[in-house]
Amino acid sequence: MRRHIGAAETWARSKGLSVASDSPFALVSGADAGRPVPGVMLGKSHGDLSARNIFVQRGKKLRGDSYVLIDYDHFIDEALLAFDPMHLVVGLALDDFDRVAAEKIRADWIRAIVNPDVSDVEPEARTIRKIARQVRAGVLGAFPDRGLPSLWRRQLLLGLVGAGLMHVGRELRTKSPDDARRWCYDLAAAAAEAARRKLPGAGSGESRPPPPAAARQDNRRRRSTTIINRESERGTLRHRLTEGPFGAVVINGLAGIGKSEVLHTVLDDMESAGAADPARVYRQVLDVATRLDLKSFIDGLEGREASLTEPGHSSLTRLERVLDELGGRRVIVALDAAHNLLAEGTHELADVDLDEALELLTNERGHQVSVVLAFRGHPTSSTGGTWPGRHAPIPVPELEVDEFFKFLRHIDRDGVLRLGDLDDAFREELHGHLQGNPRSGELLHALVADADRPMALRDLATLLFQQSPAQVPHQLIRLLAERLGELRGSVLQALAAFDTPVPDSAVISALSPKHRAEDVRPALDVLNLRRVIYRNDDGDYHLPGVTGTTFLDLVPMGDAARVNLMSAAARALTVLPARPVTAVRDLRLRLAEINALLGARRMVDAYRVIEEIDMAYLFDWNCRKLVLRQRRRVRGKLGDHHREMTNEEALADISLTVGDLPAATDSFARALAKARALGGAADAQRIRINQAGAHLEAGETQQARARYRLVRDDRDGVGDLSLRMGALIGLADCDRRHGRYGAAIRNAEQALGLLELPAYPRHRVHRPGEGVHLVTPLPLAHRAERPRPGAGSSARGGLRGVPAGTGLAAGRPARRPSRSAPRRGRGGRGDPPGRGGRRAGPRQARRGGVAPGTHHVERRPSAPRRSGRGPPGDRARPQAPPT
C-alpha cells in the first residue's frame, strides 16, 4: 500500500499537482494524518477488491452479505475496514471509465461517489450513484451494532481518499491512463475535503472539554475608527457587563453612528485592564448571509475554537447545560451588526431558536452571561418574549455639532473641507442633514477630497439640503458611485456584488481582464485609507453601512451589466481557497456564492451549492432556515421535476421548523405534484407520510390519519415495509390521541412485527439507543439499553479514536477515547418520549431514507416551534395517560 501511495505522489509531482498540506496526501501520510478518528473500525482488509475478485449472487439486491470473495490471495492484518468497500466502488467506476468522455459527467461521478445522497447529477452518473449508495448501505447493514452512522461516514470518506490515491499509483487498464489517474486524484481530493470538514483537528480529542479561552474575536472584526466622546454610552455599557443585569444587552443607533466603536472600545478596555477574573469574550461581526445560528452561539459561550460538527448540538437543552457548567463565570458574547439577524422587512429575529435562547438568558438568574447586540433600531421578539425591553437599551445618538466637526477635522488632514471658513448657520444645517453621523461625514469628505470629479463642500451641501435627512446617506452613495471614476467605481460595485468581506484577490478576479491587478490593489488601498471601504483584521475588504443589494440599486446600471457583475463575483468566490468548516460562520463565502449566483440568474448552479452545504452541514446543525430565502428564489426555475420536488421537500421541512404549517402544506402539495409527474410512487408515499406528520404536529388528526392510511394500504404497490411501518406507528398515535388505546396497541404491534419479516430492509435496522419510538406512552417500544459514554463496540471491541492516516499509510494508532453516546435534547437523536424531543409526531423521512417515527433516521430536522410559552423543550400538548 505504501508503495502505491509513493508512486501516486511521484506521479502527482510530475503533473504539477499539489502534494502539500492542502492535498489528499496530507490525510494519509502528511500534516493531517494525525487527526483523530473517533470510533475507528480496524481489522483484516483484502486491499484490492474489484469486480474481478468478488462474486455477487444473482437475483438479490446488492447488500453487505451478498459479496462472495473468490480471491483469497492476501490480507492486511490491521487496516481501515472502510477501505475495501470504497476500493470496490472506485474499481467499478474505472471499469466504465472509457465509456464516458465528458468532463461534466466524470465530475458528477465524483460528486455521486463522495456523497451518494446528492440528487442533481447527470443521467450517466446515476448508475455509479446507485452503486455507491448500495455499497454504503451494505456497510451500514453489515455492522448494525457497531458505532453510529456518523462515525462510519467519516471512515468511508477516509477509505475513499486511500482508494483514490492507490489507483493513482497503479497501472490502470484504460485507454488513457493519465486521464484516469487524474480523475482518481480529483476523487481523492474531493473526499479529503469532505473528510476534513467532519474530522477534529490534529492532536485534538472530541472527548476532551475545550480549554478556557481568555478572549476570542471573530477574524472579520471591523477596522477601528476614531471614537469621539461617547463617555456616557461607554460607561453605561461597561457597568451592564460587569454589574448586570445580565442577559440581552441592546445597543441601538443609526447605521454608521458609532455603535461598533463603542462596543469594541469597551471590550478592549476591559481586556487590557488585567482583572484577576477576566470575562471570556466572544466577538462576531454578523452579515446577512450567515447571520448567527444557535449552535455557533452556544459554541461562543463555551469558548470553542474548533466547534463540534456532530448533528444535534444546537438544542436549548445544551444551552441550559452550558449555563450550569459556567456557574458564575462572566462571559460576554458581542454581536456586531445585529440588524442582520432580523427577518426581512421586520424588526423580529429570523431565528426563533436564537430568540428563545435570548429570552432564557435574560430571564434566568444565577449566571453572568451578557449578549451584546448592536441594532440599528428597536428589535422585537418573534415569539412574544420580553428580552428586547426587559432592560433599558443603550442608545448611541448622533454626535453633537462640536463633536461632529471635531470628527471631520480629524479625517480632513489636508484641510480640503476648509472647516474654519464655515459659519455657524451652515454648520448647524450640515450637521442636521447628516444627522451627526460619522459614516455620512466620511462619504462627504471622500466626495470633496478624493473623487475624480470632486465637488466643493458648499456645492455638495446645496444638493444635500434639497433632500430629507433620511435620504442623505443614499444620495451620498449615488454621488460617490458617479464621481469616483471608472476604476474605483468598479471596485465599489464588485464589493457590493460580493456583499461580504473578501480578499483583494477576489476583487481582482471579478474585475479581470478589464482592470489589471497592479491597478486594483492601489485603488483598494486608497479607498480604505479614505474610509470609503474598510479593511478588517483578516485583511478582507467590505462596504460598511449598506447592503450590496441597496448599493447596486442606487447605482445606474443596466440589467445585463448587473447580471455580468454578479456572475463575475460568483466565479471569483468559487475559486477562493476553502477554509475548515466548524460552524455556520465558516460557510460565509459559500452562502455569498449562492447569493451571487442568484443575482446572476444561474438558478441551477445556485441550487447545487445550496444542496451541497445543506447536506454537509445545515441539516445536521438544524440551520436549514439559513437558505430558506434562497430556496424560495429558485422555486419553479430549476427546469427539472426531480430538482423541484427535492427543493419543495426541503422547503416543507424548513417551514415546519419555523412553525409555518400553511407554507409546509403548500410545499408538500407542490412536491407531491412533481412526484406524480415523475411517476415516482415511492417518492409520493414518502411525501404523504411527511404530510401526515405535519398534520399530526398541528393537531389535525383526521388529515394525518387519511394520509397514513394511503401509505399503509400501498395501493401503488411500492412494497416498502419501512414506509408501511411508519404509517402504522402514525396511525397508532392518531388512535392514542382519540383514546382508542386498543387500536393503538394493535397498530403498534403490527409495526413491530414488520421487523421480523425477511423482506424488511436490513440496512435500516434500529440501533441501540435509537430504538423504535412508538410516540405513545404505551410499553411497546423496543427496549434497547443506551450505550454509556465511551462505550460501544468495533471490529475488535471498543470504540476509539485513531489518527486519520491509520490503515491507509500511517503506522499503528495510539488509542484515544471517543464520545459515542447518543445525543439528547430538543431536535437531537436519542430523546426519550416526553423529554424535550420531537416525540409528539412522526419524524421526517428523507429521500432514500427510512420511514418516519419508526427507527434510525439518517438525519433529523429540528422540531416545529412550540405554540405556547414555558420552559424550552417542553411539549405544549398534554400526553394521554398510560394504560
XYZ file of N, CA and C in Angstrom, residues 170-368:
597
model
N -1.175 3.105 -9.466
C -1.190 1.795 -10.113
C -1.146 1.924 -11.627
N -0.902 0.779 -12.267
C -1.057 0.688 -13.715
C -2.546 0.485 -13.996
N -3.164 1.413 -14.684
C -4.604 1.354 -14.909
C -4.913 0.847 -16.310
N -5.928 -0.013 -16.424
C -6.301 -0.622 -17.695
C -7.359 0.238 -18.394
N -6.950 1.406 -18.825
C -7.853 2.295 -19.565
C -7.129 2.791 -20.812
N -7.887 3.359 -21.733
C -7.294 3.868 -22.966
C -6.362 5.046 -22.684
N -6.678 5.840 -21.672
C -5.854 6.991 -21.311
C -5.550 6.921 -19.821
N -4.496 6.194 -19.458
C -4.197 6.011 -18.026
C -3.999 7.320 -17.276
N -3.361 8.312 -17.911
C -3.143 9.583 -17.212
C -4.451 10.301 -16.916
N -5.397 10.244 -17.860
C -6.707 10.844 -17.586
C -7.395 10.132 -16.425
N -7.277 8.824 -16.391
C -7.898 8.055 -15.313
C -7.222 8.361 -13.975
N -5.875 8.483 -13.995
C -5.177 8.822 -12.746
C -5.585 10.209 -12.252
N -5.707 11.149 -13.187
C -6.125 12.494 -12.773
C -7.537 12.463 -12.182
N -8.419 11.656 -12.752
C -9.761 11.536 -12.188
C -9.702 10.946 -10.778
N -8.858 9.939 -10.581
C -8.717 9.335 -9.248
C -8.150 10.347 -8.250
N -7.193 11.161 -8.705
C -6.627 12.200 -7.836
C -7.724 13.200 -7.439
N -8.521 13.631 -8.416
C -9.605 14.581 -8.125
C -10.635 13.965 -7.178
N -10.900 12.662 -7.362
C -11.822 11.970 -6.464
C -11.272 11.961 -5.041
N -9.991 11.616 -4.888
C -9.373 11.603 -3.558
C -9.381 12.996 -2.943
N -9.135 14.027 -3.762
C -9.125 15.404 -3.255
C -10.514 15.805 -2.761
N -11.562 15.447 -3.502
C -12.931 15.782 -3.087
C -13.297 15.047 -1.801
N -12.906 13.773 -1.705
C -13.182 13.013 -0.486
C -12.405 13.582 0.696
N -11.162 14.007 0.448
C -10.342 14.585 1.523
C -10.960 15.878 2.044
N -11.454 16.694 1.125
C -12.099 17.950 1.547
C -13.326 17.658 2.407
N -14.124 16.680 2.001
C -15.307 16.313 2.782
C -14.918 15.739 4.138
N -13.839 14.942 4.171
C -13.404 14.338 5.426
C -12.885 15.391 6.399
N -12.144 16.373 5.876
C -11.597 17.411 6.761
C -12.705 18.192 7.464
N -13.852 18.347 6.795
C -14.958 19.066 7.425
C -15.480 18.317 8.644
N -15.370 16.997 8.624
C -16.008 16.183 9.657
C -15.049 15.730 10.745
N -13.719 15.861 10.514
C -12.758 15.370 11.492
C -12.252 16.494 12.378
N -12.032 16.223 13.666
C -11.416 17.233 14.522
C -9.973 17.461 14.121
N -9.397 18.562 14.563
C -8.029 18.901 14.198
C -7.015 17.941 14.788
N -5.808 17.933 14.206
C -4.751 17.049 14.684
C -4.441 17.355 16.137
N -4.288 16.278 16.909
C -3.935 16.444 18.306
C -5.094 16.767 19.215
N -6.297 16.869 18.656
C -7.462 17.167 19.492
C -8.188 15.884 19.807
N -9.008 15.920 20.806
C -9.836 14.786 21.166
C -11.249 15.242 21.407
N -12.193 14.578 20.782
C -13.573 15.026 20.925
C -14.075 14.852 22.339
N -13.483 13.943 23.081
C -13.967 13.722 24.423
C -13.382 14.714 25.408
N -12.409 15.506 25.007
C -11.758 16.445 25.894
C -12.499 17.766 25.867
N -12.861 18.356 27.028
C -13.550 19.645 27.002
C -12.628 20.725 26.488
N -13.165 21.755 25.860
C -12.332 22.813 25.301
C -11.634 23.596 26.397
N -10.386 24.006 26.175
C -9.684 24.787 27.191
C -10.316 26.161 27.311
N -10.253 26.766 28.500
C -10.793 28.119 28.666
C -10.065 29.089 27.750
N -10.809 29.991 27.147
C -10.231 30.999 26.258
C -10.345 32.356 26.909
N -9.241 33.091 26.989
C -9.256 34.410 27.616
C -10.126 35.361 26.817
N -9.949 35.386 25.528
C -10.756 36.261 24.669
C -10.749 35.688 23.271
N -11.879 35.706 22.650
C -11.970 35.201 21.287
C -12.656 36.245 20.438
N -12.080 36.598 19.315
C -12.710 37.581 18.444
C -12.792 37.024 17.042
N -13.858 37.392 16.378
C -14.056 36.931 15.015
C -13.019 37.582 14.114
N -12.509 36.836 13.124
C -11.437 37.382 12.292
C -11.920 38.400 11.279
N -13.209 38.715 11.326
C -13.704 39.761 10.438
C -14.095 41.009 11.232
N -13.520 41.192 12.397
C -13.824 42.365 13.204
C -13.524 43.636 12.424
N -14.381 44.624 12.587
C -14.228 45.845 11.817
C -12.983 46.613 12.205
N -12.470 47.314 11.235
C -11.338 48.201 11.460
C -11.791 49.335 12.367
N -10.999 49.643 13.392
C -11.374 50.670 14.347
C -11.303 52.058 13.720
N -12.238 52.928 14.096
C -12.193 54.324 13.695
C -12.116 55.171 14.950
N -11.841 56.425 14.769
C -11.703 57.313 15.910
C -13.033 57.427 16.639
N -12.995 57.295 17.957
C -14.211 57.447 18.736
C -14.191 58.820 19.388
N -15.228 59.589 19.164
C -15.339 60.936 19.686
C -16.305 60.927 20.858
N -15.799 61.278 22.033
C -16.618 61.344 23.247
C -17.212 59.975 23.545
N -18.518 59.848 23.592
C -19.244 58.613 23.898
C -18.925 58.100 25.299
N -18.487 58.993 26.193
C -18.145 58.555 27.538
C -19.352 57.992 28.270
N -20.520 58.644 28.093
C -21.723 58.183 28.788
C -22.114 56.784 28.330
N -22.136 56.564 27.001
C -22.535 55.259 26.467
C -21.540 54.182 26.884
N -20.265 54.514 26.852
C -19.242 53.530 27.232
C -19.359 53.165 28.704
N -19.603 54.164 29.540
C -19.743 53.883 30.971
C -20.961 53.025 31.275
N -22.069 53.318 30.599
C -23.292 52.523 30.808
C -23.077 51.076 30.381
N -22.456 50.878 29.227
C -22.220 49.520 28.744
C -21.264 48.771 29.659
N -20.209 49.431 30.116
C -19.237 48.772 30.999
C -19.919 48.331 32.297
N -20.801 49.158 32.816
C -21.500 48.805 34.062
C -22.411 47.600 33.846
N -23.119 47.578 32.721
C -24.004 46.446 32.438
C -23.225 45.140 32.334
N -22.045 45.200 31.742
C -21.262 43.982 31.512
C -20.581 43.485 32.781
N -20.366 44.372 33.734
C -19.671 43.975 34.963
C -20.612 43.776 36.150
N -21.673 44.576 36.217
C -22.556 44.526 37.378
C -23.943 43.972 37.060
N -24.321 43.934 35.787
C -25.642 43.462 35.401
C -26.618 44.619 35.277
N -27.884 44.332 34.997
C -28.449 42.992 34.788
C -27.879 42.315 33.545
N -27.725 40.984 33.649
C -27.120 40.227 32.568
C -28.204 39.731 31.608
N -27.794 38.999 30.592
C -28.702 38.572 29.546
C -28.516 39.431 28.312
N -29.600 39.733 27.594
C -29.511 40.533 26.372
C -29.235 41.992 26.720
N -28.231 42.566 26.074
C -27.875 43.976 26.226
C -27.986 44.606 24.835
N -28.978 45.442 24.621
C -29.243 46.010 23.307
C -28.616 47.392 23.199
N -27.791 47.567 22.154
C -27.278 48.885 21.773
C -27.968 49.252 20.470
N -28.501 50.464 20.358
C -29.137 50.822 19.098
C -28.762 52.231 18.665
N -28.829 52.440 17.367
C -28.489 53.723 16.765
C -28.453 53.583 15.257
N -28.379 54.702 14.549
C -28.369 54.705 13.090
C -27.165 53.956 12.537
N -27.273 53.500 11.292
C -26.135 52.875 10.616
C -24.998 53.876 10.519
N -23.792 53.470 10.954
C -22.621 54.334 10.868
C -22.482 55.325 11.999
N -23.367 55.277 12.995
C -23.363 56.278 14.057
C -22.250 56.057 15.071
N -21.704 54.825 15.150
C -20.596 54.559 16.062
C -20.863 53.476 17.080
N -21.869 52.626 16.853
C -22.183 51.541 17.800
C -21.010 50.578 17.925
N -20.417 50.226 16.797
C -19.304 49.263 16.816
C -18.128 49.812 17.595
N -17.839 51.114 17.421
C -16.705 51.707 18.107
C -16.933 51.720 19.614
N -18.165 52.032 20.048
C -18.479 51.994 21.475
C -18.289 50.588 22.012
N -18.849 49.591 21.308
C -18.789 48.203 21.764
C -17.355 47.715 21.878
N -16.572 47.880 20.817
C -15.225 47.309 20.815
C -14.270 48.095 21.707
N -14.488 49.395 21.851
C -13.644 50.168 22.771
C -13.834 49.687 24.202
N -15.075 49.462 24.609
C -15.344 48.968 25.964
C -14.722 47.585 26.166
N -14.899 46.686 25.188
C -14.341 45.337 25.337
C -12.819 45.368 25.370
N -12.220 46.204 24.531
C -10.755 46.317 24.537
C -10.260 46.832 25.878
N -10.950 47.840 26.439
C -10.554 48.391 27.735
C -10.664 47.346 28.832
N -11.744 46.556 28.796
C -11.925 45.524 29.823
C -10.856 44.446 29.725
N -10.492 44.076 28.498
C -9.487 43.026 28.317
C -8.093 43.503 28.705
N -7.825 44.781 28.502
C -6.490 45.305 28.827
C -6.355 45.717 30.280
N -7.470 45.687 31.039
C -7.424 46.128 32.432
C -6.684 45.142 33.320
N -6.555 43.892 32.879
C -5.812 42.898 33.652
C -6.515 42.481 34.921
N -7.841 42.304 34.867
C -8.596 41.902 36.050
C -8.178 40.508 36.492
N -8.312 40.247 37.805
C -7.923 38.943 38.351
C -8.806 37.832 37.796
N -10.072 38.144 37.544
C -11.000 37.153 36.999
C -11.632 37.725 35.734
N -10.876 37.728 34.622
C -11.379 38.387 33.409
C -12.558 37.633 32.802
N -13.401 38.385 32.125
C -14.520 37.771 31.418
C -14.010 37.102 30.154
N -14.692 36.026 29.772
C -14.402 35.410 28.482
C -15.218 36.148 27.427
N -14.572 36.580 26.361
C -15.212 37.423 25.360
C -15.226 36.705 24.017
N -16.405 36.680 23.419
C -16.551 36.150 22.059
C -17.146 37.258 21.203
N -16.452 37.618 20.113
C -16.934 38.677 19.237
C -17.233 38.091 17.858
N -18.287 38.598 17.260
C -18.577 38.219 15.881
C -19.271 39.363 15.172
N -18.780 39.667 13.959
C -19.454 40.618 13.087
C -20.397 39.811 12.198
N -21.675 40.070 12.314
C -22.676 39.302 11.577
C -22.864 39.869 10.184
N -23.277 39.021 9.260
C -23.672 39.522 7.943
C -24.949 38.826 7.525
N -25.525 39.319 6.442
C -26.844 38.840 6.042
C -26.795 37.398 5.558
N -25.619 36.915 5.180
C -25.515 35.542 4.659
C -25.576 34.521 5.792
N -24.680 34.638 6.762
C -24.585 33.609 7.797
C -25.432 33.909 9.027
N -25.711 35.195 9.266
C -26.433 35.574 10.479
C -25.766 34.910 11.688
N -26.557 34.240 12.510
C -25.992 33.504 13.646
C -26.974 32.412 14.013
N -26.496 31.179 14.067
C -27.340 30.068 14.461
C -27.085 29.740 15.920
N -28.012 29.006 16.515
C -27.912 28.706 17.938
C -26.680 27.882 18.257
N -26.317 26.975 17.362
C -25.115 26.159 17.596
C -23.874 27.025 17.746
N -23.666 27.966 16.808
C -22.497 28.840 16.883
C -22.560 29.737 18.119
N -23.767 30.164 18.459
C -23.951 31.000 19.642
C -23.489 30.254 20.894
N -23.907 28.998 21.036
C -23.524 28.229 22.221
C -22.029 27.892 22.177
N -21.498 27.640 20.972
C -20.050 27.435 20.850
C -19.296 28.644 21.394
N -19.811 29.859 21.093
C -19.185 31.072 21.608
C -19.227 31.140 23.116
N -20.350 30.732 23.706
C -20.450 30.708 25.168
C -19.424 29.751 25.768
N -19.242 28.620 25.124
C -18.302 27.615 25.644
C -16.857 27.976 25.363
N -16.639 28.923 24.441
C -15.277 29.298 24.103
C -14.595 28.306 23.199
N -15.376 27.613 22.354
C -14.796 26.619 21.458
C -14.091 27.305 20.305
N -12.840 27.003 20.111
C -12.123 27.483 18.933
C -12.416 26.598 17.737
N -12.593 25.295 17.981
C -12.958 24.354 16.911
C -14.238 23.667 17.342
N -15.336 24.040 16.730
C -16.638 23.553 17.159
C -16.842 22.100 16.773
N -17.665 21.424 17.573
C -18.070 20.077 17.192
C -18.932 20.156 15.939
N -18.762 19.191 15.063
C -19.546 19.194 13.826
C -20.556 18.061 13.801
N -20.827 17.482 14.964
C -21.841 16.442 15.021
C -23.234 17.059 14.947
N -24.225 16.320 14.436
C -25.591 16.837 14.471
C -26.128 16.876 15.883
N -27.178 17.684 16.065
C -27.881 17.704 17.337
C -27.254 18.583 18.387
N -26.277 19.415 18.044
C -25.601 20.234 19.040
C -26.174 21.640 19.124
N -27.385 21.875 18.663
C -27.907 23.226 18.684
C -29.159 23.355 19.541
N -29.399 22.432 20.469
C -30.636 22.460 21.230
C -30.527 23.406 22.412
N -31.697 23.907 22.852
C -31.736 24.744 24.048
C -31.368 23.948 25.291
N -31.544 22.626 25.242
C -31.095 21.791 26.353
C -29.595 21.938 26.543
N -28.861 21.978 25.441
C -27.418 22.174 25.528
C -27.104 23.544 26.138
N -27.883 24.571 25.805
C -27.665 25.892 26.377
C -27.830 25.863 27.888
N -28.862 25.175 28.369
C -29.064 25.077 29.812
C -27.892 24.359 30.476
N -27.402 23.312 29.818
C -26.254 22.594 30.383
C -25.025 23.492 30.450
N -24.788 24.268 29.386
C -23.634 25.154 29.363
C -23.727 26.209 30.470
N -24.930 26.745 30.676
C -25.108 27.726 31.744
C -24.796 27.110 33.103
N -25.226 25.873 33.311
C -24.918 25.192 34.572
C -23.411 25.028 34.747
N -22.717 24.667 33.669
C -21.273 24.459 33.756
C -20.519 25.762 33.987
N -21.030 26.864 33.416
C -20.355 28.150 33.599
C -20.473 28.647 35.025
N -21.570 28.302 35.695
C -21.758 28.783 37.054
C -21.831 30.304 37.076
N -20.971 30.926 37.881
C -20.966 32.383 37.991
C -19.896 33.052 37.159
N -19.287 32.311 36.237
C -18.225 32.922 35.434
C -18.810 33.925 34.436
N -18.096 35.066 34.278
C -18.581 36.093 33.369
C -18.184 35.777 31.935
N -19.183 35.807 31.044
C -18.968 35.575 29.617
C -19.684 36.685 28.859
N -19.021 37.242 27.849
C -19.613 38.290 27.029
C -19.616 37.822 25.573
N -20.796 37.776 24.969
C -20.937 37.479 23.548
C -21.312 38.790 22.862
N -20.427 39.330 22.041
C -20.625 40.625 21.391
C -20.987 40.408 19.930
N -22.193 40.772 19.541
C -22.697 40.552 18.185
C -22.855 41.898 17.489
N -21.866 42.239 16.665
C -21.901 43.492 15.925
C -22.752 43.316 14.668
N -23.338 44.406 14.179
C -24.214 44.383 13.002
C -25.372 43.414 13.200
N -26.001 43.466 14.387
C -27.068 42.513 14.714
C -28.323 42.733 13.893
N -28.418 43.845 13.154
C -29.587 44.022 12.281
C -29.685 42.907 11.239
N -28.545 42.233 10.980
C -28.569 41.122 10.028
C -29.261 39.883 10.585
N -29.604 39.898 11.876
C -30.348 38.788 12.470
C -31.843 38.898 12.217
N -32.302 40.050 11.745
C -33.733 40.292 11.624
C -34.296 39.690 10.341
N -35.547 39.233 10.436
C -36.252 38.771 9.242
C -36.486 39.961 8.320
N -36.424 39.699 7.014
C -36.508 40.764 6.025
C -37.802 41.560 6.186
N -37.647 42.886 6.274
C -38.802 43.764 6.357
C -39.463 43.830 7.718
N -38.828 43.250 8.743
C -39.403 43.257 10.092
C -38.343 43.674 11.106
N -38.766 43.791 12.359
C -37.846 44.037 13.471
C -37.701 42.797 14.348
N -38.159 41.632 13.848
C -38.112 40.395 14.612
C -36.911 39.549 14.206
N -36.370 38.799 15.163
C -35.293 37.876 14.841
C -35.808 36.809 13.894
N -35.017 36.506 12.869
C -35.413 35.476 11.911
C -35.305 34.082 12.514
N -34.395 33.890 13.453
C -34.145 32.577 14.045
C -34.904 32.473 15.363
N -35.943 31.650 15.382
C -36.769 31.519 16.579
C -35.988 30.872 17.715
N -35.103 29.915 17.394
C -34.283 29.284 18.433
C -33.424 30.320 19.154
N -32.806 31.216 18.380
C -31.970 32.251 18.982
C -32.820 33.196 19.823
N -34.025 33.500 19.352
C -34.940 34.348 20.117
C -35.248 33.709 21.471
N -35.528 32.404 21.457
C -35.827 31.709 22.711
C -34.602 31.646 23.620
N -33.408 31.516 23.025
C -32.185 31.500 23.833
C -31.979 32.841 24.535
N -32.212 33.944 23.830
C -32.076 35.266 24.446
C -33.118 35.456 25.546
N -34.322 34.929 25.339
C -35.352 35.016 26.369
C -34.923 34.255 27.616
N -34.364 33.075 27.421
C -33.912 32.277 28.561
C -32.797 33.000 29.311
N -31.812 33.517 28.590
C -30.673 34.176 29.233
C -31.085 35.444 29.961
N -32.051 36.172 29.421
C -32.456 37.441 30.014
C -33.292 37.234 31.272
N -34.048 36.155 31.324
C -34.946 35.929 32.455
C -34.405 34.940 33.477
N -33.401 34.179 33.111
C -32.817 33.192 34.025
C -31.854 33.902 34.970
N -31.896 33.565 36.219
C -30.983 34.137 37.212
C -29.854 33.163 37.506
N -28.834 33.667 38.191
C -27.744 32.811 38.632
C -26.607 32.676 37.646
N -26.576 33.476 36.590
C -25.457 33.442 35.649
C -24.986 34.871 35.393
N -23.820 34.998 34.783
C -23.273 36.305 34.435
C -22.889 36.322 32.957
